[in-house]
mmCIF file of C-alpha atoms in Angstrom:
data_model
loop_
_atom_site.group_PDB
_atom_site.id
_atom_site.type_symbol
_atom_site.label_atom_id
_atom_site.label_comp_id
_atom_site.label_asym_id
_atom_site.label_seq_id
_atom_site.Cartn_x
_atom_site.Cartn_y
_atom_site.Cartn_z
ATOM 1 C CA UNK R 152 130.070 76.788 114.089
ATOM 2 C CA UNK R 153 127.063 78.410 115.301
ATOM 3 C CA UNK R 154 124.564 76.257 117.638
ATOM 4 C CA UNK R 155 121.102 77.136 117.125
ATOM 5 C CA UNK R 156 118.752 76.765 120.089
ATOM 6 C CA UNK R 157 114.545 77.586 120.673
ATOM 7 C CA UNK R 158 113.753 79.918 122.671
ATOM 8 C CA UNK R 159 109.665 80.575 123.516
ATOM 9 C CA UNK R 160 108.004 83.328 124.900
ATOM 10 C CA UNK R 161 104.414 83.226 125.308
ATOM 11 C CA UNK R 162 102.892 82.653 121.835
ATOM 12 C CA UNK R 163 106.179 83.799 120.063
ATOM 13 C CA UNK R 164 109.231 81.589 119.408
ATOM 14 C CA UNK R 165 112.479 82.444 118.141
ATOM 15 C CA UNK R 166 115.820 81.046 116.962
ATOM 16 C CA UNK R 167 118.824 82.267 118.809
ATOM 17 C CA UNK R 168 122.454 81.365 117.257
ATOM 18 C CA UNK R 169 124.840 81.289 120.249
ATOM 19 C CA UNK R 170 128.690 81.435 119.229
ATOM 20 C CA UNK R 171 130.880 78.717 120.797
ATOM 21 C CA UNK R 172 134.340 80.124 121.712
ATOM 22 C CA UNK R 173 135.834 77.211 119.133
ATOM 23 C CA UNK R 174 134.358 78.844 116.117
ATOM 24 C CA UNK R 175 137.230 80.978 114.296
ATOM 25 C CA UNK R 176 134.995 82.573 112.126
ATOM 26 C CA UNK R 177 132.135 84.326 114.140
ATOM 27 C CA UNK R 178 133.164 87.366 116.537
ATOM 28 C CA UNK R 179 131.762 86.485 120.155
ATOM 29 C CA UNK R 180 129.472 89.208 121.478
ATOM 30 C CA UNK R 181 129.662 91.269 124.322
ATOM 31 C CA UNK R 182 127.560 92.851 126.659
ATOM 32 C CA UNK R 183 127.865 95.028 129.481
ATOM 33 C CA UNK R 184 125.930 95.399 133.056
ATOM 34 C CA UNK R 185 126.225 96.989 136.448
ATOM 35 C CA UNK R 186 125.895 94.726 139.613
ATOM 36 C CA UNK R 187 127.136 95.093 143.130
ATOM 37 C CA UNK R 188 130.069 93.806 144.694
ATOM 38 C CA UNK R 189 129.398 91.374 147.743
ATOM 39 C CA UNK R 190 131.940 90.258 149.115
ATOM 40 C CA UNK R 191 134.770 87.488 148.325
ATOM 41 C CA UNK R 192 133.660 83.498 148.891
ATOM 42 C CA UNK R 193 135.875 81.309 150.879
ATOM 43 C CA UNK R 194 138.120 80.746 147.834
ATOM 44 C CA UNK R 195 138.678 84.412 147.088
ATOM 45 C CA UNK R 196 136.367 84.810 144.418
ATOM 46 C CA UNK R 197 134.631 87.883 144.041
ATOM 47 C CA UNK R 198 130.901 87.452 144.492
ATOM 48 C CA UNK R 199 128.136 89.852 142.718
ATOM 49 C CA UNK R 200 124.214 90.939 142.540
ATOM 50 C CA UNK R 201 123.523 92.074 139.429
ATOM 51 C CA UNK R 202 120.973 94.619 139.407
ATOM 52 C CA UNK R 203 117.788 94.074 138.448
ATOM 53 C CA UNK R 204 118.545 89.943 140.223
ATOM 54 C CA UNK R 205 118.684 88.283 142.682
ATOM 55 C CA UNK R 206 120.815 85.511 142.507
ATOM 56 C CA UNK R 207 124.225 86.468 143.752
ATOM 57 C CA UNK R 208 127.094 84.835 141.135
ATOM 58 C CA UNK R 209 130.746 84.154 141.880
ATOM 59 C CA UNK R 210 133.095 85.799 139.168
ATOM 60 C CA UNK R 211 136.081 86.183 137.423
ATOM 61 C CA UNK R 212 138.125 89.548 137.877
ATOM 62 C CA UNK R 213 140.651 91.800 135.898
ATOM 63 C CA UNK R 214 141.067 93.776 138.966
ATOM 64 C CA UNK R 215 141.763 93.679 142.493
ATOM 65 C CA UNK R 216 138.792 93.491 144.833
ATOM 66 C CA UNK R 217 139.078 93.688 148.525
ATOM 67 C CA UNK R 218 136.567 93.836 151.357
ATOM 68 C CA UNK R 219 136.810 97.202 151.379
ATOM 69 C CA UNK R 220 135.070 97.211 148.275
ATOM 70 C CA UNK R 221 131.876 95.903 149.100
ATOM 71 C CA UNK R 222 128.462 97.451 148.656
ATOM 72 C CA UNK R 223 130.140 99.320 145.189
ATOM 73 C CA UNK R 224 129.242 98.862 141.465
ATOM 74 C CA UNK R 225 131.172 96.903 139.846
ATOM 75 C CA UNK R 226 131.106 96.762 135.515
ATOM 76 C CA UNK R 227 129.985 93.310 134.344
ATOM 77 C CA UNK R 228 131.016 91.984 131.080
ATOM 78 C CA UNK R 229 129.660 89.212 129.643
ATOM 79 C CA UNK R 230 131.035 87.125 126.264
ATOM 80 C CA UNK R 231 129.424 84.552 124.655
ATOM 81 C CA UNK R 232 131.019 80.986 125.226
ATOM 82 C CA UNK R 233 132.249 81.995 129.026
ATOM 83 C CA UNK R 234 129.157 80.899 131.887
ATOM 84 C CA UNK R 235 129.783 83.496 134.343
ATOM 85 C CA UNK R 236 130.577 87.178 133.308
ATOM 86 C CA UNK R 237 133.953 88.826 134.089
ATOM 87 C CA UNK R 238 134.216 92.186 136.957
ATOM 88 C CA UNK R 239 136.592 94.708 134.253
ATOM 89 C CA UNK R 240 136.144 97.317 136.834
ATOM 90 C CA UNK R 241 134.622 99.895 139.465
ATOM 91 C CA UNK R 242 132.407 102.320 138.879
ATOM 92 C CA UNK R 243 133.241 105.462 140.197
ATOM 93 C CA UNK R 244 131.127 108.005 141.737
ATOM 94 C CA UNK R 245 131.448 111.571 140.297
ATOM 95 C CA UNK R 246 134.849 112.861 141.791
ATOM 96 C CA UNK R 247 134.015 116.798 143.500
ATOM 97 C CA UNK R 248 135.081 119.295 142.031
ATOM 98 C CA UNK R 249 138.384 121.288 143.388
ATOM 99 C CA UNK R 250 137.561 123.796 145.860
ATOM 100 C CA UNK R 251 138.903 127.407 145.654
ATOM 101 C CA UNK R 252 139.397 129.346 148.785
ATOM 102 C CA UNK R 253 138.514 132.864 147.975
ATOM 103 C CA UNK R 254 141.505 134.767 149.872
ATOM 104 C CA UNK R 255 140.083 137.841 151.921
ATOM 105 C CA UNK R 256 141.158 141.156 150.501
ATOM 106 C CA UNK R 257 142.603 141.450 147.068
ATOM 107 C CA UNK R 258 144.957 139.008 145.874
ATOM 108 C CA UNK R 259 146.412 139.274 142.106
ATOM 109 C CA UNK R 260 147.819 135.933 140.327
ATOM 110 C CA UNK R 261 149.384 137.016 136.530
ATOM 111 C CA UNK R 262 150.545 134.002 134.371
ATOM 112 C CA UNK R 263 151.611 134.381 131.071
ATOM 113 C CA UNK R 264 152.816 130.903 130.592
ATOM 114 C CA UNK R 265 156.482 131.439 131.675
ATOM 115 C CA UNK R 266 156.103 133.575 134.862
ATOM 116 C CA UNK R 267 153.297 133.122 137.778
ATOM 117 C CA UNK R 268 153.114 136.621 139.828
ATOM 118 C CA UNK R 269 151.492 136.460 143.300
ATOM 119 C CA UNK R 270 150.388 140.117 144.132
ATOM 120 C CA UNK R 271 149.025 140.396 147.643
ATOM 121 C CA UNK R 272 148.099 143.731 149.133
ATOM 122 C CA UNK R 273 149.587 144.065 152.956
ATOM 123 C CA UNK R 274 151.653 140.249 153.247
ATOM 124 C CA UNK R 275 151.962 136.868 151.159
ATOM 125 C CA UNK R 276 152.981 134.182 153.407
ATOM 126 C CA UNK R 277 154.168 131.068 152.029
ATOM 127 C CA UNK R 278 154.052 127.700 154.246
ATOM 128 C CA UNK R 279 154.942 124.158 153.770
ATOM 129 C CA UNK R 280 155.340 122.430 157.777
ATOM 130 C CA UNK R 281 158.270 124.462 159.333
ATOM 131 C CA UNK R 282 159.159 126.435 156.560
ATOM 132 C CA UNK R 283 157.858 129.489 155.486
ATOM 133 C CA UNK R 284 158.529 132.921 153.494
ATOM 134 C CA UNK R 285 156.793 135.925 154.213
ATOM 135 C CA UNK R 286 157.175 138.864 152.317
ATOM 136 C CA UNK R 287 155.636 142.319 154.161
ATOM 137 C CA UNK R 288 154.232 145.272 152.120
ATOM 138 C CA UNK R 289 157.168 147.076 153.828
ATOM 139 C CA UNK R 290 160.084 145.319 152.232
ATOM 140 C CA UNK R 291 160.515 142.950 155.018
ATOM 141 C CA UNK R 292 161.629 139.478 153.911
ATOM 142 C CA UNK R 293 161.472 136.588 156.266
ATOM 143 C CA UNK R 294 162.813 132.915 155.594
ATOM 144 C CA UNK R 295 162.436 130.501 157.845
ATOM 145 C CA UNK R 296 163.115 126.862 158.492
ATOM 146 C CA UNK R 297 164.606 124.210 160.416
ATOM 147 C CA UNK R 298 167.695 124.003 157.975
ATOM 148 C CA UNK R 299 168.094 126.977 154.907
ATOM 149 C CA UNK R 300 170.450 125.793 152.181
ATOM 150 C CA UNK R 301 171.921 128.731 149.587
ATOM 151 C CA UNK R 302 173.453 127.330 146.662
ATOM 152 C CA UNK R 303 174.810 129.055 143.576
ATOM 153 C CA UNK R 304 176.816 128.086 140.692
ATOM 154 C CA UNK R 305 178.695 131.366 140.377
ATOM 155 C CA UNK R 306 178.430 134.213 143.041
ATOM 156 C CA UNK R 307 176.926 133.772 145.878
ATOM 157 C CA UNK R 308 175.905 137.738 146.896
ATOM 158 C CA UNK R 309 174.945 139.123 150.341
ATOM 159 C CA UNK R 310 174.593 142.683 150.345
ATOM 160 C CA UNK R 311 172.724 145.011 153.000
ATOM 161 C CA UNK R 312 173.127 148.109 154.647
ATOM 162 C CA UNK R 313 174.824 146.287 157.430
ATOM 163 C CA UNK R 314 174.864 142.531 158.294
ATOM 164 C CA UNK R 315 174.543 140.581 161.237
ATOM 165 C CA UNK R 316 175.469 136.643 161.548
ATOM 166 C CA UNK R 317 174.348 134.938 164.764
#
């Protein structure tokens, strides 16, 4: 059941209900606020600011929060029937957006959703650590790496005008 309880500002009054967590039959509200995270107290509990206060509270969490945490915003929320609000979570700033590295000289990329082409005018070089490909406006093919595995479930071809091993 609903408590009823006077509140008074100035020359106006008003009648608040507050819901008591017991009370089946009335939905508890919510509310949400921003505050910043302070640090944890000597139990481990986070502590907060809200903004727009002063008083710094010591909260409940549904996340982690470590040290390295403090100074961020943290997402208050705050039921009826619970004294202290909850932290539900960090608010992040705006991530960047990716950054595109306009290639010098004309470079051609064709996708139609089952093929990607790479189109490079003089050499496309390909390089993860110690491996790389390079392919050479002249035909010349270059694999390298520390170890080069071929595998093949049928034929494994090498053809060439001539062929040198070691």
């Amino acid at each position: 059941m609903a408590k009823q309880a006077q509140h008074t500002t100035g020359a106006d009054s008003a009648t608040v209900a507050r819901n008591e967590p017991s009370s089946p039959n009335v939905a508890p509200s919510t509310g949400l606020r921003a505050a910043e995270f302070m640090g944890l107290s000597a139990d481990g509990h986070p502590l907060v600011q809200p903004t727009h206060g002063t008083q710094t509270l010591e909260v409940r969490t549904t996340i982690p929060l470590t040290t390295e945490h403090i100074g961020e915003t943290v997402l208050l929320a705050t039921v009826d029937g619970f004294d202290h609000p909850v932290v539900t979570g960090r608010v992040l700033p705006p991530s960047p957006p990716p950054t595109t590295v306009a290639p010098p000289g004309p470079v051609t990329v064709h996708a139609d959703g089952q093929t990607v082409a790479i189109e490079a005018e003089q050499e496309l070089v390909l390089r993860c650590g110690e491996a790389s490909l390079v392919l050479r406006r002249d035909g010349f093919v270059e694999l390298c790496g520390v170890d080069v595995v071929s595998r093949a479930e049928r034929g494994n071809w090498i053809k060439g005008g001539s062929i040198s091993l070691n």
